[in-house]
PDB file of C-alpha atoms in Angstrom:
ATOM      1  CA  MET B   1       0.263   0.309   0.083  1.00  0.00           C
ATOM      2  CA  SER B   2       1.416   3.349  -0.930  1.00  0.00           C
ATOM      3  CA  GLY B   3       1.211   6.888   0.760  1.00  0.00           C
ATOM      4  CA  SER B   4      -1.111   8.021  -1.707  1.00  0.00           C
ATOM      5  CA  ASP B   5      -3.242   4.832  -0.843  1.00  0.00           C
ATOM      6  CA  LEU B   6      -3.768   5.926   2.641  1.00  0.00           C
ATOM      7  CA  GLN B   7      -4.813   9.533   1.482  1.00  0.00           C
ATOM      8  CA  HIS B   8      -7.454   7.964  -1.048  1.00  0.00           C
ATOM      9  CA  ILE B   9      -8.585   5.702   1.441  1.00  0.00           C
ATOM     10  CA  ALA B  10      -8.988   8.372   4.225  1.00  0.00           C
ATOM     11  CA  ARG B  11     -10.637  10.562   1.551  1.00  0.00           C
ATOM     12  CA  TRP B  12     -13.487   8.297   0.439  1.00  0.00           C
ATOM     13  CA  THR B  13     -13.902   7.451   4.398  1.00  0.00           C
ATOM     14  CA  ALA B  14     -14.483  10.973   5.099  1.00  0.00           C
ATOM     15  CA  MET B  15     -16.852  11.081   2.484  1.00  0.00           C
ATOM     16  CA  SER B  16     -18.928   7.909   2.836  1.00  0.00           C
ATOM     17  CA  ARG B  17     -19.118   9.034   6.551  1.00  0.00           C
ATOM     18  CA  LEU B  18     -20.771  12.353   5.821  1.00  0.00           C
ATOM     19  CA  LEU B  19     -23.063  10.833   2.613  1.00  0.00           C
ATOM     20  CA  ALA B  20     -24.196   8.097   5.596  1.00  0.00           C
ATOM     21  CA  GLY B  21     -25.569  10.727   8.133  1.00  0.00           C
ATOM     22  CA  ARG B  22     -27.542  12.847   5.241  1.00  0.00           C
ATOM     23  CA  THR B  23     -28.660   9.523   4.343  1.00  0.00           C
ATOM     24  CA  ARG B  24     -30.174   8.453   7.650  1.00  0.00           C
ATOM     25  CA  LEU B  25     -31.604  12.288   8.075  1.00  0.00           C
ATOM     26  CA  ARG B  26     -32.882  11.923   5.369  1.00  0.00           C
ATOM     27  CA  VAL B  27     -35.211   8.912   5.586  1.00  0.00           C
ATOM     28  CA  ALA B  28     -35.793   9.890   9.541  1.00  0.00           C
ATOM     29  CA  GLY B  29     -37.067  13.133   8.645  1.00  0.00           C
ATOM     30  CA  ASP B  30     -37.823  15.631  11.975  1.00  0.00           C
ATOM     31  CA  GLY B  31     -38.227  14.616  15.457  1.00  0.00           C
ATOM     32  CA  GLU B  32     -35.808  11.780  15.519  1.00  0.00           C
ATOM     33  CA  ASP B  33     -33.306  12.805  18.215  1.00  0.00           C
ATOM     34  CA  HIS B  34     -30.992   9.722  18.208  1.00  0.00           C
ATOM     35  CA  VAL B  35     -30.959   9.884  14.370  1.00  0.00           C
ATOM     36  CA  ARG B  36     -29.560  13.350  14.598  1.00  0.00           C
ATOM     37  CA  ALA B  37     -27.263  12.304  17.053  1.00  0.00           C
ATOM     38  CA  ALA B  38     -25.925   9.386  14.928  1.00  0.00           C
ATOM     39  CA  ALA B  39     -25.733  12.022  12.036  1.00  0.00           C
ATOM     40  CA  ALA B  40     -23.377  14.267  14.287  1.00  0.00           C
ATOM     41  CA  THR B  41     -21.086  11.445  15.589  1.00  0.00           C
ATOM     42  CA  LEU B  42     -20.632  10.370  11.598  1.00  0.00           C
ATOM     43  CA  ARG B  43     -19.614  14.141  11.152  1.00  0.00           C
ATOM     44  CA  ALA B  44     -17.175  13.630  13.646  1.00  0.00           C
ATOM     45  CA  SER B  45     -15.770  10.577  12.192  1.00  0.00           C
ATOM     46  CA  ALA B  46     -16.070  12.269   9.062  1.00  0.00           C
ATOM     47  CA  LYS B  47     -13.663  15.053  10.515  1.00  0.00           C
ATOM     48  CA  ALA B  48     -11.351  12.580  11.850  1.00  0.00           C
ATOM     49  CA  TRP B  49     -10.632  10.657   8.496  1.00  0.00           C
ATOM     50  CA  HIS B  50     -10.216  14.686   7.073  1.00  0.00           C
ATOM     51  CA  GLU B  51      -7.324  15.083   9.356  1.00  0.00           C
ATOM     52  CA  ALA B  52      -6.179  11.878   8.521  1.00  0.00           C
ATOM     53  CA  VAL B  53      -6.066  13.015   4.937  1.00  0.00           C
ATOM     54  CA  GLN B  54      -4.127  16.141   5.925  1.00  0.00           C
ATOM     55  CA  ALA B  55      -1.675  14.422   8.217  1.00  0.00           C
ATOM     56  CA  TRP B  56      -0.951  11.707   5.039  1.00  0.00           C
ATOM     57  CA  HIS B  57      -0.781  14.524   2.629  1.00  0.00           C
ATOM     58  CA  ARG B  58       2.912  15.152   3.694  1.00  0.00           C
ATOM     59  CA  VAL B  59       3.711  11.607   2.390  1.00  0.00           C
ATOM     60  CA  VAL B  60       5.690  11.493  -0.304  1.00  0.00           C
ATOM     61  CA  ASP B  61       5.371   8.507  -2.630  1.00  0.00           C
ATOM     62  CA  THR B  62       7.763   8.846  -5.309  1.00  0.00           C
ATOM     63  CA  THR B  63       6.591   5.145  -7.160  1.00  0.00           C
ATOM     64  CA  ASP B  64       2.863   6.543  -7.575  1.00  0.00           C
ATOM     65  CA  PRO B  65       2.484   8.397 -10.547  1.00  0.00           C
ATOM     66  CA  ARG B  66      -0.750   9.260  -9.003  1.00  0.00           C
ATOM     67  CA  ALA B  67       0.720  11.706  -7.038  1.00  0.00           C
ATOM     68  CA  HIS B  68       3.192  13.217  -9.233  1.00  0.00           C
ATOM     69  CA  PRO B  69       1.938  16.645 -11.113  1.00  0.00           C
ATOM     70  CA  SER B  70       0.989  16.014 -14.722  1.00  0.00           C
ATOM     71  CA  LEU B  71       3.889  17.108 -17.273  1.00  0.00           C
ATOM     72  CA  PRO B  72       3.666  18.349 -20.515  1.00  0.00           C
ATOM     73  CA  PRO B  73       4.360  15.569 -23.347  1.00  0.00           C
ATOM     74  CA  PRO B  74       8.151  15.195 -24.227  1.00  0.00           C
ATOM     75  CA  SER B  75       9.350  16.703 -27.235  1.00  0.00           C
ATOM     76  CA  TYR B  76       9.750  15.132 -30.412  1.00  0.00           C
ATOM     77  CA  GLU B  77      13.563  15.292 -30.415  1.00  0.00           C
ATOM     78  CA  LEU B  78      13.954  13.629 -26.447  1.00  0.00           C
ATOM     79  CA  VAL B  79      11.599  11.120 -28.067  1.00  0.00           C
ATOM     80  CA  ARG B  80      13.883  10.597 -31.107  1.00  0.00           C
ATOM     81  CA  LEU B  81      17.072  10.241 -29.011  1.00  0.00           C
ATOM     82  CA  GLY B  82      15.517   8.006 -26.670  1.00  0.00           C
ATOM     83  CA  LYS B  83      15.710  10.113 -23.370  1.00  0.00           C
ATOM     84  CA  VAL B  84      12.313   9.678 -22.584  1.00  0.00           C
ATOM     85  CA  VAL B  85      11.501   7.307 -19.579  1.00  0.00           C
ATOM     86  CA  ARG B  86       8.153   6.406 -18.502  1.00  0.00           C
ATOM     87  CA  LEU B  87       7.122   6.842 -14.917  1.00  0.00           C
ATOM     88  CA  PRO B  88       6.165   3.243 -13.411  1.00  0.00           C
ATOM     89  CA  GLN B  89       2.717   2.446 -13.495  1.00  0.00           C
ATOM     90  CA  THR B  90       0.832   1.240 -10.273  1.00  0.00           C
ATOM     91  CA  PHE B  91      -2.557   0.250  -9.675  1.00  0.00           C
ATOM     92  CA  PRO B  92      -4.658   1.509  -6.833  1.00  0.00           C
ATOM     93  CA  HIS B  93      -4.862  -0.454  -3.487  1.00  0.00           C
ATOM     94  CA  PRO B  94      -7.832  -2.865  -3.172  1.00  0.00           C
ATOM     95  CA  ALA B  95      -8.721  -1.030   0.115  1.00  0.00           C
ATOM     96  CA  ALA B  96      -8.895   2.331  -2.035  1.00  0.00           C
ATOM     97  CA  GLU B  97     -11.075   0.765  -4.665  1.00  0.00           C
ATOM     98  CA  VAL B  98     -13.481  -0.344  -1.878  1.00  0.00           C
ATOM     99  CA  ALA B  99     -13.684   2.830  -0.404  1.00  0.00           C
ATOM    100  CA  HIS B 100     -14.546   4.557  -3.343  1.00  0.00           C
ATOM    101  CA  THR B 101     -17.001   2.025  -4.345  1.00  0.00           C
ATOM    102  CA  ALA B 102     -18.624   2.662  -0.915  1.00  0.00           C
ATOM    103  CA  VAL B 103     -19.017   6.384  -1.566  1.00  0.00           C
ATOM    104  CA  VAL B 104     -20.283   6.009  -4.922  1.00  0.00           C
ATOM    105  CA  ARG B 105     -23.221   3.521  -3.459  1.00  0.00           C
ATOM    106  CA  VAL B 106     -24.181   5.585  -0.795  1.00  0.00           C
ATOM    107  CA  GLY B 107     -24.283   8.440  -2.455  1.00  0.00           C
ATOM    108  CA  GLN B 108     -26.358   7.087  -5.374  1.00  0.00           C
ATOM    109  CA  LEU B 109     -28.406   5.756  -2.786  1.00  0.00           C
ATOM    110  CA  LEU B 110     -28.911   9.295  -1.711  1.00  0.00           C
ATOM    111  CA  TYR B 111     -29.056  11.209  -4.560  1.00  0.00           C
ATOM    112  CA  GLY B 112     -29.666   9.110  -7.696  1.00  0.00           C
ATOM    113  CA  ALA B 113     -27.687   6.810 -10.290  1.00  0.00           C
ATOM    114  CA  HIS B 114     -26.615   9.856 -11.655  1.00  0.00           C
ATOM    115  CA  TRP B 115     -24.373  10.634  -8.660  1.00  0.00           C
ATOM    116  CA  ARG B 116     -20.560  10.978  -8.770  1.00  0.00           C
ATOM    117  CA  PRO B 117     -18.181  11.769  -6.225  1.00  0.00           C
ATOM    118  CA  ALA B 118     -16.336  14.240  -8.501  1.00  0.00           C
ATOM    119  CA  GLY B 119     -18.962  16.205  -9.937  1.00  0.00           C
ATOM    120  CA  THR B 120     -21.562  19.211  -9.616  1.00  0.00           C
ATOM    121  CA  ALA B 121     -23.464  19.899  -6.726  1.00  0.00           C
ATOM    122  CA  PRO B 122     -25.490  17.411  -5.808  1.00  0.00           C
ATOM    123  CA  GLY B 123     -29.070  18.822  -5.306  1.00  0.00           C
ATOM    124  CA  GLU B 124     -31.634  17.413  -3.002  1.00  0.00           C
ATOM    125  CA  GLY B 125     -31.713  13.840  -2.093  1.00  0.00           C
ATOM    126  CA  ARG B 126     -34.185  11.633  -3.098  1.00  0.00           C
ATOM    127  CA  PRO B 127     -37.676  10.852  -1.469  1.00  0.00           C
ATOM    128  CA  PRO B 128     -37.108   8.784   1.851  1.00  0.00           C
ATOM    129  CA  SER B 129     -39.649   6.450   0.178  1.00  0.00           C
ATOM    130  CA  GLU B 130     -37.408   5.859  -2.417  1.00  0.00           C
ATOM    131  CA  ILE B 131     -34.243   5.299  -0.658  1.00  0.00           C
ATOM    132  CA  LEU B 132     -35.809   2.945   1.570  1.00  0.00           C
ATOM    133  CA  ALA B 133     -37.205   0.994  -0.955  1.00  0.00           C
ATOM    134  CA  ASP B 134     -33.813   0.690  -2.819  1.00  0.00           C
ATOM    135  CA  ALA B 135     -32.037  -0.286   0.560  1.00  0.00           C
ATOM    136  CA  GLY B 136     -34.979  -2.959   1.464  1.00  0.00           C
ATOM    137  CA  GLY B 137     -36.257  -1.135   4.423  1.00  0.00           C
ATOM    138  CA  THR B 138     -35.347   0.864   7.691  1.00  0.00           C
ATOM    139  CA  ALA B 139     -33.389  -2.246   9.170  1.00  0.00           C
ATOM    140  CA  ALA B 140     -31.605  -3.034   5.841  1.00  0.00           C
ATOM    141  CA  LEU B 141     -30.497   0.811   5.459  1.00  0.00           C
ATOM    142  CA  ALA B 142     -29.383   0.608   8.807  1.00  0.00           C
ATOM    143  CA  ALA B 143     -27.539  -2.174   8.756  1.00  0.00           C
ATOM    144  CA  ALA B 144     -25.656  -1.498   5.350  1.00  0.00           C
ATOM    145  CA  LEU B 145     -24.757   2.194   6.594  1.00  0.00           C
ATOM    146  CA  TYR B 146     -23.250   0.323   9.803  1.00  0.00           C
ATOM    147  CA  ARG B 147     -21.117  -2.116   7.705  1.00  0.00           C
ATOM    148  CA  LEU B 148     -19.418   0.575   5.617  1.00  0.00           C
ATOM    149  CA  PRO B 149     -15.803   0.037   5.165  1.00  0.00           C
ATOM    150  CA  GLY B 150     -13.333   1.971   7.917  1.00  0.00           C
ATOM    151  CA  GLY B 151     -15.636   1.566  10.710  1.00  0.00           C
ATOM    152  CA  SER B 152     -18.981   2.997  11.956  1.00  0.00           C
TER     153      SER B 152
END
């Protein structure tokens, strides 16, 4: 696992915590204080994961080209002389893929199938009845949000 994988995992886990809290609030509506308390706990968890991202931001991973800035393509002359060296290719760690997938799934549950983490503002969430129908009911939704990667 690379240092940039740790950054990605922490970033996606923070976002999944925020989305899980919003989903719980959206389904519960007004008047359920225990749901608001759970959402506040998830926000605190997201903040802690975000702070972890900031701490791991200082980690330099020289073998991971995802952490390098984009460079302009080499000149024709350098290519012709064979002086161009390609950076090694690495793939994200499976834990980073799992964390990203969890964010996408919770976000799509809350905002609809069109939602992606990197995009425009999501707008209003889906109606609670649709969220519960897709999740399989209140108990199944609570269980799914509880089992998100990275702890609850």
